[in-house]
């Protein structure tokens, strides 16, 4: 039988708006753990392979897309053209 590794936990202190915490607490059932929900939200955030493009410039978006396509393909050529336009 495999021995399970025990997950270690630590306490942290964070500041969030009171209303946000109240809203979260309203969604929880009596048997749900606030810590478990927050841990899951953090895990989901860390697993995302997405970027908030609203905070990026057009140039940054194009460069990000260039890193995701084949540098020999037509998409790359199109993105290079866009990058030149946005760099002016």
XYZ file of C-alpha atoms in Angstrom:
88
model
C 0.000 0.000 0.000
C 1.341 3.435 -0.949
C 1.851 5.891 1.830
C 0.167 9.222 1.244
C 2.140 12.388 1.653
C 0.394 14.710 4.045
C -0.354 18.144 2.633
C 1.101 20.913 4.763
C -0.921 24.041 5.361
C 0.041 27.527 6.439
C -1.938 30.482 7.672
C -1.775 33.742 5.763
C -3.173 37.192 6.325
C -4.805 38.964 3.399
C -6.867 42.116 3.174
C -9.965 42.024 1.004
C -13.037 44.231 0.874
C -15.579 43.371 3.552
C -18.347 43.058 0.976
C -16.320 40.524 -1.024
C -15.933 38.340 2.044
C -19.619 38.696 2.878
C -20.552 37.702 -0.678
C -18.315 34.640 -0.455
C -19.735 33.623 2.905
C -23.276 33.922 1.538
C -22.472 31.347 -1.154
C -21.108 28.762 1.289
C -23.170 26.034 2.887
C -22.703 25.374 6.593
C -20.454 22.394 5.874
C -18.192 24.127 3.321
C -14.791 25.506 4.204
C -13.903 29.091 3.294
C -10.224 28.079 3.253
C -10.888 25.183 0.885
C -12.823 27.439 -1.508
C -10.113 30.116 -1.490
C -7.410 27.458 -2.007
C -9.329 26.062 -4.983
C -9.746 29.543 -6.473
C -6.005 30.146 -6.165
C -5.225 26.763 -7.756
C -7.580 27.532 -10.648
C -5.942 30.913 -11.125
C -2.470 29.373 -11.182
C -3.518 26.689 -13.666
C -4.902 29.176 -16.159
C -2.907 29.666 -19.308
C -4.646 32.920 -19.962
C -3.564 36.510 -19.711
C -5.726 39.523 -19.029
C -5.384 41.151 -22.439
C -7.242 44.210 -21.172
C -4.050 45.268 -19.411
C -1.794 44.597 -22.425
C -0.836 46.908 -25.271
C -1.608 45.883 -28.846
C 2.096 45.279 -29.376
C 2.283 42.965 -26.335
C -0.740 41.008 -27.564
C 0.810 40.487 -30.993
C 4.126 39.375 -29.473
C 2.270 36.931 -27.231
C 0.459 35.504 -30.258
C 3.725 35.257 -32.201
C 5.113 33.058 -29.429
C 2.199 30.646 -29.897
C 2.385 30.042 -33.652
C 4.862 28.370 -35.995
C 7.489 30.915 -37.066
C 7.384 29.426 -40.580
C 3.626 29.695 -41.007
C 1.403 32.343 -42.582
C 0.047 33.390 -39.177
C 3.522 34.445 -38.115
C 3.971 36.562 -41.249
C 0.632 38.263 -40.612
C 1.541 38.911 -36.982
C 4.919 40.340 -38.026
C 3.082 42.805 -40.260
C 0.790 43.781 -37.399
C 3.772 44.221 -35.106
C 5.382 46.591 -37.600
C 2.163 48.609 -37.816
C 1.789 48.843 -34.025
C 5.476 49.711 -33.556
C 5.180 52.902 -35.613
